[in-house]
Coordinates of C-alpha atoms in Angstrom, one line a residue:
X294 CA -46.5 135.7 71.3
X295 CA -43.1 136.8 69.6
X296 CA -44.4 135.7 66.3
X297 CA -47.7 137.7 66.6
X298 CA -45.9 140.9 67.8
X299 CA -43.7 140.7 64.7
X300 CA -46.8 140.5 62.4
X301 CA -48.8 143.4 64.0
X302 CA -44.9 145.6 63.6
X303 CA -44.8 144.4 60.6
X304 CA -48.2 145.5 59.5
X305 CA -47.6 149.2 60.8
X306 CA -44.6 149.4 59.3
X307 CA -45.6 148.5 56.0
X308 CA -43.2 146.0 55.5
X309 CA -43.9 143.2 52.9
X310 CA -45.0 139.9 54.5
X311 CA -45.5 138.0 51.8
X312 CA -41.7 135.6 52.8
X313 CA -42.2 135.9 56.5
X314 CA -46.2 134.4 56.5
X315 CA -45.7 130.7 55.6
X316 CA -42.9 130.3 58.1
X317 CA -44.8 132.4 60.8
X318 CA -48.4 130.6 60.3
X319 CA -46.2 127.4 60.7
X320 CA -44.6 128.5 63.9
X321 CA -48.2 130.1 65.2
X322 CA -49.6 126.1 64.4
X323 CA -46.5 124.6 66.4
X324 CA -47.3 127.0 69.3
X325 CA -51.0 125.9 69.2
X326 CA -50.2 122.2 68.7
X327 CA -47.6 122.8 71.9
X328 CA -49.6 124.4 74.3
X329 CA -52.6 121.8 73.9
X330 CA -50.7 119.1 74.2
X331 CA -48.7 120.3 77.1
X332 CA -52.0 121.1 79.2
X333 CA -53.3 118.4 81.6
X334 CA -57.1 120.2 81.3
X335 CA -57.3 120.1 77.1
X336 CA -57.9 116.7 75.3
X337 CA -59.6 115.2 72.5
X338 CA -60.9 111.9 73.2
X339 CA -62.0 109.4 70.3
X340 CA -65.6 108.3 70.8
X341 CA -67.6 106.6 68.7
X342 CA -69.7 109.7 68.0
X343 CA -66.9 111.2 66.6
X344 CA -64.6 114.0 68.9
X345 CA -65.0 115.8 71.4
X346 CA -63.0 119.3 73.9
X347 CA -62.8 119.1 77.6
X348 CA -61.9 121.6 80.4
X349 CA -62.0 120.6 83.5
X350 CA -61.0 122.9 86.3
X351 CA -58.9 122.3 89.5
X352 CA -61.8 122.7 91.4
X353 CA -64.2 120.6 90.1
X354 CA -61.7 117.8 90.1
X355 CA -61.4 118.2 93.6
X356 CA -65.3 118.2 94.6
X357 CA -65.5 115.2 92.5
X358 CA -62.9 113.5 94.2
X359 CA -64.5 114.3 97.1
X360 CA -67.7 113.4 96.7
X361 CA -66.4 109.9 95.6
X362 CA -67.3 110.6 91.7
X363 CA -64.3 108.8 90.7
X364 CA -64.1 104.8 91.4
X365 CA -61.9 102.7 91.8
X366 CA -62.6 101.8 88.5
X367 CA -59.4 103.1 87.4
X368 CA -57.7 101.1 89.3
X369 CA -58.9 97.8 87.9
X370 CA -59.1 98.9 84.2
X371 CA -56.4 101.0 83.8
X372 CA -53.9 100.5 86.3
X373 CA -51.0 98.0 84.8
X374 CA -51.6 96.1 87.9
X375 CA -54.4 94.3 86.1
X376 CA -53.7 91.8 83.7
X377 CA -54.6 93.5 80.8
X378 CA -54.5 97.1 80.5
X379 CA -56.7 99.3 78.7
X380 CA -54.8 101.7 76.2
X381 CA -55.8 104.9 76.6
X382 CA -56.9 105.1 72.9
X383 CA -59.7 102.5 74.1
X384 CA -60.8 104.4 76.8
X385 CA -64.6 104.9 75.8
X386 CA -66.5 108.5 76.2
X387 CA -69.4 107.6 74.3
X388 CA -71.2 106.3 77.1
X389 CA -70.8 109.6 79.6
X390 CA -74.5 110.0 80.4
X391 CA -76.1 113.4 79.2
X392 CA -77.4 114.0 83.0
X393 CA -73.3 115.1 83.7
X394 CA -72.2 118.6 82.4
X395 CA -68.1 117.3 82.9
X396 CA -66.6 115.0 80.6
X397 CA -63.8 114.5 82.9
X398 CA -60.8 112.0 80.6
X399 CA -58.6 114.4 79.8
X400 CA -57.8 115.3 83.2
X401 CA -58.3 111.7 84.1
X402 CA -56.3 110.7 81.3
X403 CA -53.3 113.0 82.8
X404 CA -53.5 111.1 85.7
X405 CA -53.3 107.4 84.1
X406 CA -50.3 108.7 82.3
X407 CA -48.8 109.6 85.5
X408 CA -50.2 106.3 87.5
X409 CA -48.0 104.8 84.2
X410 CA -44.9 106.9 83.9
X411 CA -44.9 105.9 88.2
X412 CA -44.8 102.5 87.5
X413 CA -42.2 102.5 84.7
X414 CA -39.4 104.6 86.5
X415 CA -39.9 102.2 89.3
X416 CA -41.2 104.5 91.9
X417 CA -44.6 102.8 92.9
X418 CA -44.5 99.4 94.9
X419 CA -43.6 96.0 93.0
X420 CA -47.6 95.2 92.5
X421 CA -48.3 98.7 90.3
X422 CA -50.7 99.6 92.5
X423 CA -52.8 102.6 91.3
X424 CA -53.8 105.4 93.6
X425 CA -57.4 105.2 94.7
X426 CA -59.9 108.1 93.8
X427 CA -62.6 108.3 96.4
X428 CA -64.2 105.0 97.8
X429 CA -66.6 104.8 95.3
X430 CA -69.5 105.1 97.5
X431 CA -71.7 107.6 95.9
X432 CA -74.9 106.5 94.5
X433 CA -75.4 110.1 92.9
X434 CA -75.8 110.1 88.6
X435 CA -72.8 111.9 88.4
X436 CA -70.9 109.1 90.3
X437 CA -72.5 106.4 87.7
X438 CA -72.1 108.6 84.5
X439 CA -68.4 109.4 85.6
X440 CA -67.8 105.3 86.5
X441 CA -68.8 104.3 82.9
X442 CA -66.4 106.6 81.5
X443 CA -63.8 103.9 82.2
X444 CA -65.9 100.9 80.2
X445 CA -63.5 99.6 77.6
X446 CA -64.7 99.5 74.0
X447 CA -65.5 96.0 73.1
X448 CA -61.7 94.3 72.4
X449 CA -61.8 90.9 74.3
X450 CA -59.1 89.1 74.1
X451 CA -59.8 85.8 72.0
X452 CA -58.4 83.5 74.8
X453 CA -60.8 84.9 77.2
X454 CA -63.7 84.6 74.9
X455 CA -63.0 81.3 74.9
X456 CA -63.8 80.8 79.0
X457 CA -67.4 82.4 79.0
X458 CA -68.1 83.4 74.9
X459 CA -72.1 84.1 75.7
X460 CA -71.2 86.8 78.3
X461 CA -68.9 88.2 77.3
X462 CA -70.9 88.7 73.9
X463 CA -73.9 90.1 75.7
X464 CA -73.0 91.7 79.2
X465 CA -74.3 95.0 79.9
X466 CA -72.4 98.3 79.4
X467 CA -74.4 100.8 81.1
X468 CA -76.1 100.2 84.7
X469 CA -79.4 102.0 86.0
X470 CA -78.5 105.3 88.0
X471 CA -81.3 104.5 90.6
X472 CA -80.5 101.1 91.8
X473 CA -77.3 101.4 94.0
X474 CA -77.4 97.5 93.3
X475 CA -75.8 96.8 89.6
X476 CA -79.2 96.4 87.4
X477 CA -80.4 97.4 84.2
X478 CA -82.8 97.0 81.6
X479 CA -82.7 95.4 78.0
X480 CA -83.6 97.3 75.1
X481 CA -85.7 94.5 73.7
X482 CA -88.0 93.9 76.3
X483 CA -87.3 96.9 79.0
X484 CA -87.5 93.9 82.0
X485 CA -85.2 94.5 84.8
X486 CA -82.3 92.4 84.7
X487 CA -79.9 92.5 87.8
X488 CA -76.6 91.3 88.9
X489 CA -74.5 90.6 92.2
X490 CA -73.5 94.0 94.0
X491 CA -70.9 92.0 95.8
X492 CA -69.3 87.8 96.1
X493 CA -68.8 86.1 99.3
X494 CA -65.7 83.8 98.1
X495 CA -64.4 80.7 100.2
X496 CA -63.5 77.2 100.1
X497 CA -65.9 74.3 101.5
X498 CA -66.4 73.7 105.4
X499 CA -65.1 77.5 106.2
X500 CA -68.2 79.5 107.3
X501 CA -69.8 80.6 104.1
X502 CA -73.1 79.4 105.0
X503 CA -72.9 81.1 108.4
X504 CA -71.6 84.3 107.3
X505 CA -73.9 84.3 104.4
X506 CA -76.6 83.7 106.6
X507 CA -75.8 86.3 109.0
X508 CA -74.7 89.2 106.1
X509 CA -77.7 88.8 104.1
X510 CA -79.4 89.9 107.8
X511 CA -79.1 93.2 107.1
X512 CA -82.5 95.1 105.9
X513 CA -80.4 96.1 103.0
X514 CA -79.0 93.5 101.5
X515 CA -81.3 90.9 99.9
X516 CA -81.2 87.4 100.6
X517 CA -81.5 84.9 97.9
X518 CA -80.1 81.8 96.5
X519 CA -76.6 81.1 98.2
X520 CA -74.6 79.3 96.4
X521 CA -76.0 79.2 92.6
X522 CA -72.8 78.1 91.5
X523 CA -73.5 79.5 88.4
X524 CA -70.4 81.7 87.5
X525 CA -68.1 78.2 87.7
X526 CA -70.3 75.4 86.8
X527 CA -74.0 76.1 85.4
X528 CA -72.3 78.7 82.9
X529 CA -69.8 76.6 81.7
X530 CA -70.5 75.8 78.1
X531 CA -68.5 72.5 77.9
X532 CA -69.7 71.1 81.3
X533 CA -72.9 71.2 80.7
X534 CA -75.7 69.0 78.1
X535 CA -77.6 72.2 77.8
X536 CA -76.0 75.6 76.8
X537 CA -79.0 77.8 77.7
X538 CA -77.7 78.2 81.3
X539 CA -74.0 79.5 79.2
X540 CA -75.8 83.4 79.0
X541 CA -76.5 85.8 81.5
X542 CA -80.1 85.7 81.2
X543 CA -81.0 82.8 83.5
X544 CA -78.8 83.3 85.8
X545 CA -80.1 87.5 86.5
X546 CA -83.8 86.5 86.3
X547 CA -84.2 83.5 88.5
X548 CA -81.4 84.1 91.3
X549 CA -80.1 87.6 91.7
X550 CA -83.3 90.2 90.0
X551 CA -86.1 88.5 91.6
X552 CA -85.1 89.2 95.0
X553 CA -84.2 92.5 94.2
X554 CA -87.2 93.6 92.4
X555 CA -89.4 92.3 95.4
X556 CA -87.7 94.9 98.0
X557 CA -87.8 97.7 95.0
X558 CA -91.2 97.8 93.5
X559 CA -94.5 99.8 94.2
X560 CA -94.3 101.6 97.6
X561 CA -90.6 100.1 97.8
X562 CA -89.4 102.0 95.0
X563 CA -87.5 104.5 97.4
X564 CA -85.1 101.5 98.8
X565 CA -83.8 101.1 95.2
X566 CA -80.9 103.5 96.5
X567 CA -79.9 101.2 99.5
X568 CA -80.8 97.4 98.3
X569 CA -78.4 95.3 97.5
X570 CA -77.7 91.5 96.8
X571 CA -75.0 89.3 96.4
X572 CA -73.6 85.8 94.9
X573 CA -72.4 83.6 97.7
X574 CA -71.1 80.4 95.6
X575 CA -67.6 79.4 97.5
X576 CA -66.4 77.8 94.4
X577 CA -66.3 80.9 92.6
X578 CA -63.0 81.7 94.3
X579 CA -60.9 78.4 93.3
X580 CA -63.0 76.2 91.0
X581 CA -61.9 77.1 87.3
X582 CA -62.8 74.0 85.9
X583 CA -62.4 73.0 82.0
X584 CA -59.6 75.5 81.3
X585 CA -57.3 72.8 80.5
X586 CA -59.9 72.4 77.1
X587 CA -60.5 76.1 76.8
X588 CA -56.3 76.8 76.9
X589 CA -54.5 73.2 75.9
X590 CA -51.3 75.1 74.6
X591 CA -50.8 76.6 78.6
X592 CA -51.1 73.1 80.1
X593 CA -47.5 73.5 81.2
X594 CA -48.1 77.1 82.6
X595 CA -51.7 77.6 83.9
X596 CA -54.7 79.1 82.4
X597 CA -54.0 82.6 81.0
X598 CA -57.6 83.7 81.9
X599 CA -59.7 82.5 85.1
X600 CA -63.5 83.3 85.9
X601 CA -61.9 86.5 87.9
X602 CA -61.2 87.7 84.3
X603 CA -64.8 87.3 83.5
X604 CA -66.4 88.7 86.6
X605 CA -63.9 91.6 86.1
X606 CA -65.2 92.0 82.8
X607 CA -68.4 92.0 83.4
X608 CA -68.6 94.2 87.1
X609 CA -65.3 95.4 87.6
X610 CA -66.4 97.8 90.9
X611 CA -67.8 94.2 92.6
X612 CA -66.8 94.0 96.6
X613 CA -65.4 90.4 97.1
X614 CA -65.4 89.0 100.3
X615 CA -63.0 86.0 101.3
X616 CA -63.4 83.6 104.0
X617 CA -60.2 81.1 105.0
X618 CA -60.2 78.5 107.5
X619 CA -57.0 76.6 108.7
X620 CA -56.6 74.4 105.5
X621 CA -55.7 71.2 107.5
X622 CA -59.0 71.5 109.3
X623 CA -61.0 72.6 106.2
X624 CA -59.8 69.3 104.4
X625 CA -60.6 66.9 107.4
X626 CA -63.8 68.4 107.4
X627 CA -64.8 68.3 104.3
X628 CA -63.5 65.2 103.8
X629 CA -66.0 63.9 106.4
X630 CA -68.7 66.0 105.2
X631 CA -69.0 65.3 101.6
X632 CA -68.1 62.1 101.2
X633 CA -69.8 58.5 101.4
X634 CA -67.9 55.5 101.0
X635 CA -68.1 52.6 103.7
X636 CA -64.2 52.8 103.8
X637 CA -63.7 56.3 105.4
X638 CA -61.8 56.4 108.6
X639 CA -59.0 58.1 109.6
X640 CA -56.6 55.9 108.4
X641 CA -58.1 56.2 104.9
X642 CA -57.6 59.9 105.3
X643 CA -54.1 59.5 105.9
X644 CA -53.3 57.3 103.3
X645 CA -55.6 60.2 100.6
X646 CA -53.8 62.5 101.8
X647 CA -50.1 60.7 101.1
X648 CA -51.2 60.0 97.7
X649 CA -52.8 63.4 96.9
X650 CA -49.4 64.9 98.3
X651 CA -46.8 62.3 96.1
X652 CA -49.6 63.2 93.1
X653 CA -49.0 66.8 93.5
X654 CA -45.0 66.9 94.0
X655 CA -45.0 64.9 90.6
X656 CA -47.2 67.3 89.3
X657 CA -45.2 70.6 89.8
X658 CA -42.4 68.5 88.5
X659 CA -43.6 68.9 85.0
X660 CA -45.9 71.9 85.2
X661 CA -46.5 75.2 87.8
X662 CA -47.3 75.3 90.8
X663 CA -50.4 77.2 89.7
X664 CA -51.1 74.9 86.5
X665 CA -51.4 72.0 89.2
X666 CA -53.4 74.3 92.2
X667 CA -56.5 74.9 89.0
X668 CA -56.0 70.9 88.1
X669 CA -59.3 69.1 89.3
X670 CA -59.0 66.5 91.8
X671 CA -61.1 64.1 93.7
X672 CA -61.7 62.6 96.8
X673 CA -59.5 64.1 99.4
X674 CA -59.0 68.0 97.4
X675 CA -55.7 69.3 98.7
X676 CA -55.6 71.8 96.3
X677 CA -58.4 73.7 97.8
X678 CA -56.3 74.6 100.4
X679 CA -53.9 76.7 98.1
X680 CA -55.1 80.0 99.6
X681 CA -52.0 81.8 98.6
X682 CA -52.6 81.1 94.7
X683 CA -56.2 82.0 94.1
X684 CA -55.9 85.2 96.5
X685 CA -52.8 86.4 94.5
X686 CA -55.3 85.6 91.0
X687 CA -57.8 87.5 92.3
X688 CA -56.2 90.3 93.3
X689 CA -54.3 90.4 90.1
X690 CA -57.6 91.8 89.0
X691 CA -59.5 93.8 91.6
X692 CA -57.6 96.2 94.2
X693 CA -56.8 95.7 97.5
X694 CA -60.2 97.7 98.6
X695 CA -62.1 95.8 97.0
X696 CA -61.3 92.6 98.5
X697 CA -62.1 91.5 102.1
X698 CA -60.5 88.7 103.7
X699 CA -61.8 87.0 107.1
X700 CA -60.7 84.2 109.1
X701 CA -63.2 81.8 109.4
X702 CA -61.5 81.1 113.9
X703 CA -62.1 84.6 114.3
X704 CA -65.1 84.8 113.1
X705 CA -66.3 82.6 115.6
X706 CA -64.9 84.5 118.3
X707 CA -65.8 87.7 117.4
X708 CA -69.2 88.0 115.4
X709 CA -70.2 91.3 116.7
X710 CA -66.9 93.4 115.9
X711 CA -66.4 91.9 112.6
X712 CA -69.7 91.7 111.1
X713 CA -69.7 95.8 111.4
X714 CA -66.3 95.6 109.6
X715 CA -68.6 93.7 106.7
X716 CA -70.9 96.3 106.6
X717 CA -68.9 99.2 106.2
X718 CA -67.2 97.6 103.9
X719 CA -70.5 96.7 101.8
X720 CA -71.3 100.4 102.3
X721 CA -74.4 100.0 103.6
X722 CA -76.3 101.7 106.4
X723 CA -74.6 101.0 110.2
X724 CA -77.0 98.5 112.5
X725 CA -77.1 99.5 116.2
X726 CA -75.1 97.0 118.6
X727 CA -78.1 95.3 119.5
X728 CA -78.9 94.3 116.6
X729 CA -75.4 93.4 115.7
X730 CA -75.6 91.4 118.9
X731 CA -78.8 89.4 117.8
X732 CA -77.4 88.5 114.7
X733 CA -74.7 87.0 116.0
X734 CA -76.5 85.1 118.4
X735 CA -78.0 82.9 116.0
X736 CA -77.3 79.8 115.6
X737 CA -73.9 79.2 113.4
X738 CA -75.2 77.2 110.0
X739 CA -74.6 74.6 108.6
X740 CA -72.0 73.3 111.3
X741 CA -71.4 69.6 112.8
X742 CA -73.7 68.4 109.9
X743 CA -70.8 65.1 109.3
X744 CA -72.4 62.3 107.3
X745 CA -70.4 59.9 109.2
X746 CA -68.6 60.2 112.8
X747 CA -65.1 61.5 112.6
X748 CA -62.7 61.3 115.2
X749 CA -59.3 63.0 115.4
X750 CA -56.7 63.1 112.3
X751 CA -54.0 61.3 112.8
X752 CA -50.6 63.6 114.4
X753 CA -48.5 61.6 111.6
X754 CA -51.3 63.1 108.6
X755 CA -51.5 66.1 110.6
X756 CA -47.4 66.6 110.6
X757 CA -47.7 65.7 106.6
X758 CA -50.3 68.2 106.0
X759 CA -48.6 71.0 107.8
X760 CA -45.2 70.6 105.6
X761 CA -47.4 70.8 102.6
X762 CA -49.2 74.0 103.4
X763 CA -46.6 75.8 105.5
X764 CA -45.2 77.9 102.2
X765 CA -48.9 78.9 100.7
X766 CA -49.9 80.3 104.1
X767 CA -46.9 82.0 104.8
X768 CA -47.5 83.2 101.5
X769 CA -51.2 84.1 101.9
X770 CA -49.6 86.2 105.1
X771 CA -47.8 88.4 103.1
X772 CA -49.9 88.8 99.9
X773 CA -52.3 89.8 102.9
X774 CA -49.9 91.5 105.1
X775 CA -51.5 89.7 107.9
X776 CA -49.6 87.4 110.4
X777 CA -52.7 86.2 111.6
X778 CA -53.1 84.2 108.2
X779 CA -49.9 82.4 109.1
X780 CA -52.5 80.4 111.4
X781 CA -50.0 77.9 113.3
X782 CA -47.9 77.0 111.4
X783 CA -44.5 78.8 112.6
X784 CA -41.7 75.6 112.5
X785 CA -41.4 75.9 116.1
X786 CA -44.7 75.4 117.3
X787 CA -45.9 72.1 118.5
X788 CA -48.7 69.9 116.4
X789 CA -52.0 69.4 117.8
X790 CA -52.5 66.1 120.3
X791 CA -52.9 63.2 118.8
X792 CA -55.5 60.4 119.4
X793 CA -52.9 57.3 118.3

């Protein structure tokens, strides 16, 4: 201002301005260059289109927050909490749908630079976790064109590439604003293609059929094939004789987009707002399988990328739900459950489990503790049971609200107030109690279904066991910050009765 009050006194007072303009227009362009800069409502974003100016006010920032406009999106692309940041120079406007008058980055961008400058000083918590805008619970086209603000431009890293190359090559950018569920359309052909709006994650013999079965009771959320297994195994390009299962094509069109185009077409079109479906493959939580060939030079150290990476990639606002069961008791019963040799007994359990353990404690002797947890093993799998490890992977990726974590004894016990708990967190609409009681009067699946008779595990295998897992579940209890995933194994308590 003190530069254009000289120039208008100059001007009246006829002075000559012909040595005072260079140096005044420079100053004026500082001033300019300052102020924009300075302001957290002013930014010019690089698009692929080319440039363009924001203003966002206070209060339109604060309706949108509100109304849930912002995801948590920011949290698991931006937020150094992930594994691999997005620069802000990456951050993609391109895709901001026309139906949205706001083009909200630069106030958003103020904010990641805050979320960032937090974390360096220190003054956030050790795990970098971002603030959460809204809970992501509006269905609404803003809330959509707002969400896809935060879709990365296409930089995969070339290690990750390497895990799932055909998806990551051709996943979608954009979803549909009508389908609350995450579908869309291809370009070439215009045929719906869906994918899972949320993954029930476990281990083997701890519930996931049950809960499954009981989840996927709701009128909203679609039932359909369980446990493809598809994100792990079928779409694994080195597992398998045939690569035409490696894209995401099969898997959308036979197990999750039928279902959902069933419950959404013709007089059903309304429920396209509510419907949802989801991927309940246990071995999508642990089973990482081949990344010893994908990553040879981190044999020592453990894979750099996992299929968390993938899924994160590819969904990044998917709910995950986690079920954990004792992992003493999930091992004995899986161990009876799955396999068939004429020499099981529980003497051939013990002696499994002795060797699995002496295999293991040579293992972390030359590698990590997490380079030996992803390691495949047979026969009696111990490292299933390394709750701690996978939970702290996954998380690495997705927030906290995003992730759901039940215990497969409490469960049992209380059906009726926790499968609300699922619900709410699935954001779908509330059943009454009656219904919630029904449910969980059905039968539990897939339970007692032994090949053979099993009797009790040994106290001596049972004492072994417990050593072993004692530090991952106490572990698990704090990544948590949940006693009750300490189970029993406190040093004081007393093992279970033994049968010998």
């Amino acid at each position: 201002m003190g530069c254009i009050t000289f120039m208008l006194t100059s001007c009246t007072s006829r002075v000559p301005l012909k040595k005072y303009v260079p140096s005044a227009f420079l100053v004026l362009c500082g001033m300019v260059i300052l102020l924009t800069s300075s302001s957290g409502q002013w930014f010019t974003p690089r698009s692929r289109s080319g440039y363009s100016k924001t203003l966002v006010t206070d209060a339109e920032w604060t309706t949108l927050i509100s109304r849930g406009a912002i995801s948590t999106r920011i949290n698991g692309e931006v937020s150094q909490r992930t594994t691999h940041p997005v620069p802000l120079e990456q951050v993609n406007v391109s895709m901001v749908h026309q139906s949205t008058n706001l083009t909200l980055l630069g106030r958003v961008t103020e904010e990641m630079r805050d979320n960032r400058d937090d974390e360096n000083h220190g003054r956030q918590s050790h795990e970098g976790t971002a603030p959460s805008f809204g809970n992501g619970s509006s269905n609404s086209t803003l809330h959509r064109a707002i969400t896809e603000i935060f879709r990365p431009e296409p930089n995969i890293p070339e290690k990750l590439m390497r895990v799932r190359p055909k998806i990551l090559q051709d996943y979608p950018s954009t979803f549909l604003d009508d389908y609350k569920n995450p579908c869309y359309r291809k370009k070439t052909d215009e045929t719906l293609h869906c994918l899972p709006y949320f993954f029930l994650l476990g281990t083997p013999k701890s519930g996931t059929s049950d809960i499954w079965s009981k989840i996927t009771s709701h009128p909203d959320i679609v039932y359909g094939i369980k446990e493809p297994h598809w994100w792990t195994r079928f779409s694994c390009p080195t597992a398998n004789k045939s690569s035409a299962y490696a894209s995401l094509d099969p898997y959308e069109r036979y197990v999750v987009t039928g279902p959902i185009e069933k419950q959404t077409t013709g007089e059903n079109a309304t429920r396209r707002a509510s419907v949802v479906t989801g991927d309940g493959s246990a071995s999508t939580f642990w089973d990482n399988r081949m990344w010893e060939t994908f990553f040879p030079e981190d044999y020592a150290t453990g894979p750099p990328y996992i299929m968390a990476d993938v899924i994160h990639t590819v969904l990044p606002n998917a709910k995950l739900i986690v079920t954990l069961r004792d992992p003493i008791d999930r091992l004995y019963s899986e161990y009876w459950y799955f396999h068939r040799s004429n020499t099981m007994s529980e003497e051939d359990f013990h002696e499994s489990v002795v060797r699995r353990i002496t295999e293991f404690e040579t293992c972390v002797t030359k590698r990590s503790q997490r380079a030996c947890a992803y390691s495949t093993h047979k026969n009696v799998r111990l490292h299933i049971g390394l709750y701690s490890i996978y939970t702290y992977d996954w998380l690495q990726r997705y927030p906290r609200d995003q992730f759901l974590a039940l215990k497969l004894e409490e469960w049992k016990q209380n059906c009726t107030s926790l499968l609300p708990m699922i619900y709410q967190f699935l954001n779908v609409a509330k059943l009454p109690s009656s219904v919630i009681a029904k449910i969980c009067r059905a039968p539990s699946k897939n339970v007692g279904k032994q090949k053979r008779h099993s009797g009790q595990m040994w106290s001596s295998t049972r004492e072994l066991l417990r050593d072993f897992y004692r530090p991952y579940v106490k572990d698990l209890a704090t990544l948590l910050e949940d006693k009750k995933f300490m189970w029993d194994y406190h040093p004081t308590d007393m093992d279970h009765p033994s049968t010998r």
